[in-house]
Short mmCIF file of C-alpha atoms in Angstrom, two decimals:
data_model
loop_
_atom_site.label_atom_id
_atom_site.label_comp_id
_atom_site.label_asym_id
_atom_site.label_seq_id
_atom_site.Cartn_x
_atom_site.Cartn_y
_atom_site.Cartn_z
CA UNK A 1 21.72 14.48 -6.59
CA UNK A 2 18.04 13.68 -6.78
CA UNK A 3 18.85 10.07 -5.96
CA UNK A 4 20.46 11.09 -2.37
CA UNK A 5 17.59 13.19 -1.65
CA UNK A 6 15.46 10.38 -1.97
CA UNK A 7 17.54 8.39 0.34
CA UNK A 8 16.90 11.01 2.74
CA UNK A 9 13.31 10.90 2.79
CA UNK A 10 10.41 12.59 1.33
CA UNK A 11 8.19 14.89 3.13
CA UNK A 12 5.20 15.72 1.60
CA UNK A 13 4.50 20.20 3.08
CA UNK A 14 0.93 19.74 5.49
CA UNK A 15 1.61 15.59 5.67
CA UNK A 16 -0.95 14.59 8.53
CA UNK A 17 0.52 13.36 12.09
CA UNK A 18 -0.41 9.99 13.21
CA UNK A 19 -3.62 8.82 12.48
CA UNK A 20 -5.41 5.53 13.92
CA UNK A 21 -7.74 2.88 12.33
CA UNK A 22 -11.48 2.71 12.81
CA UNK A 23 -11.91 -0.69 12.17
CA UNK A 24 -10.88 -3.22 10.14
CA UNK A 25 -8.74 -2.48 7.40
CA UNK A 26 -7.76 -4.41 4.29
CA UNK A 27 -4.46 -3.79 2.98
CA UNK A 28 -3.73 -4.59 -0.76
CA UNK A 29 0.04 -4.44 -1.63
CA UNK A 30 1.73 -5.83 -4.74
CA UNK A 31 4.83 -7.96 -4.31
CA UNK A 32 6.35 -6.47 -7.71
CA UNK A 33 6.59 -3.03 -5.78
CA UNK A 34 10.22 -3.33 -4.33
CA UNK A 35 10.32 -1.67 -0.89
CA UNK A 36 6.98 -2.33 0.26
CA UNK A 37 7.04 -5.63 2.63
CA UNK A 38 8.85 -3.40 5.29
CA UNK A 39 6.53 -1.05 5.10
CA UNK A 40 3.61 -3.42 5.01
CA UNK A 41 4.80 -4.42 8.35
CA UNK A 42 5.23 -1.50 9.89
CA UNK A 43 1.75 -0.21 8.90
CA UNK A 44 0.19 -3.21 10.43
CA UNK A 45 2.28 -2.91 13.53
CA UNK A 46 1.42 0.75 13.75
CA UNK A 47 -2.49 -0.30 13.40
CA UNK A 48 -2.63 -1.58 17.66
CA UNK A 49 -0.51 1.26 18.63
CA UNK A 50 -2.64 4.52 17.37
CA UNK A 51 -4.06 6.63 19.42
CA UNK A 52 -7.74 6.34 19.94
CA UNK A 53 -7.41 3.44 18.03
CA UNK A 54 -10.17 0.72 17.58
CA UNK A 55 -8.30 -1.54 15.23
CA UNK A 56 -6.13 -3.94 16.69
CA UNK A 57 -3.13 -5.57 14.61
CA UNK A 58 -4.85 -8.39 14.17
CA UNK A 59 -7.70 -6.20 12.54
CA UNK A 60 -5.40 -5.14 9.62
CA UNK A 61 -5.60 -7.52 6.72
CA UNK A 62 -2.53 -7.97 4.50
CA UNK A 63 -3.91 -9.33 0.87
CA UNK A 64 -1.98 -9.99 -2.34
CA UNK A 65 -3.13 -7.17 -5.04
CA UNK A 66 -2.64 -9.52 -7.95
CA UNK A 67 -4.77 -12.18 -6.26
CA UNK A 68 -7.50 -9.74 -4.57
CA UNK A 69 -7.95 -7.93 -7.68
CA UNK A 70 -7.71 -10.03 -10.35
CA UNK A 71 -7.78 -13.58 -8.83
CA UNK A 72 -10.33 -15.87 -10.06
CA UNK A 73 -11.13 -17.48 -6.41
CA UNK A 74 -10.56 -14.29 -4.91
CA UNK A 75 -12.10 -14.04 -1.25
CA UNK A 76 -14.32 -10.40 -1.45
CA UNK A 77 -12.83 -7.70 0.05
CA UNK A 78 -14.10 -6.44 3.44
CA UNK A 79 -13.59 -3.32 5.98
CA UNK A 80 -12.16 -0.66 4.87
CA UNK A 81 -9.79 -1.65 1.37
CA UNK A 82 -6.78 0.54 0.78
CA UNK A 83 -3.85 -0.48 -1.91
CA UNK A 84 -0.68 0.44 -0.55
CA UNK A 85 1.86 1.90 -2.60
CA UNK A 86 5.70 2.38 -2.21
CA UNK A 87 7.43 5.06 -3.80
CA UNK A 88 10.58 4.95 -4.92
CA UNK A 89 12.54 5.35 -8.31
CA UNK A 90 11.80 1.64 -9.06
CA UNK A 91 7.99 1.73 -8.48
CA UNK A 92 7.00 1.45 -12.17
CA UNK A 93 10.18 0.20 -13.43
CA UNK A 94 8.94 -3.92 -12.86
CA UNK A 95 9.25 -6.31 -15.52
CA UNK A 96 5.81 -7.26 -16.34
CA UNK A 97 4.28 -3.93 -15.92
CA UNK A 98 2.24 -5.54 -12.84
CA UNK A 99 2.41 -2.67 -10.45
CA UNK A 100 0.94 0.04 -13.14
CA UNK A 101 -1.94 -2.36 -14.03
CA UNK A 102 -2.51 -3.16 -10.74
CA UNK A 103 -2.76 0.50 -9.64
CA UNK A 104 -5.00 1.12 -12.29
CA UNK A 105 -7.24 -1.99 -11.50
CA UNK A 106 -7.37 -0.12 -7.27
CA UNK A 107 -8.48 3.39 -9.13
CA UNK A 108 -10.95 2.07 -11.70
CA UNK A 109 -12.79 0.09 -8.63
CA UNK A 110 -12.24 3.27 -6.15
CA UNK A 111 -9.73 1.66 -3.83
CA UNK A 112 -7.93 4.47 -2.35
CA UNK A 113 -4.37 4.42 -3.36
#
């Protein structure tokens, strides 16, 4: 089924190796997108241990989408801004629609998604 070979993991043909930050790094993530905290944390972890690597953990910025983007006290965003997005069957499927909009809000203002 399509569902089991999702379980097993997408690869994506020509997906790049391991890559390493160049400096700080903002990372927007949207807690309606089910899946993504894990990943989130793994991404940040991964940030210290890349090779040739200038960013430390510490360097990587974890910010609520919702607030960063459409906040009304929002701090501005700094370094390098990238939404983060977690792909699974459920990624558009939240209640309030808050992971499309927010998506849309990242593309309109050229965050890489």
């Amino acid at each position: 089924s399509r569902l089991a070979e999702l379980d097993a993991g997408l690869m994506v043909p020509r997906q790049p190796g391991p890559c390493a930050f160049s400096g700080p790094v903002t990372i927007l993530a949207c807690r309606d997108n089910e899946g993504f905290f894990r990943l989130v944390e793994e991404v940040k972890t991964a940030a210290g241990e890349g090779r040739d690597s200038t960013a430390s953990a510490g360097a990587v910025a974890i910010r609520d989408a919702e607030e960063a983007l459409e906040g009304n006290n929002a701090a501005p965003l700094s370094g390098h801004v990238t939404f983060l997005l977690y792909l699974n069957e459920k990624t558009f499927l939240d209640p309030g629609g808050a992971v499309a909009r927010l998506v849309q809000v990242a593309m309109d203002r050229r965050i890489a998604v």
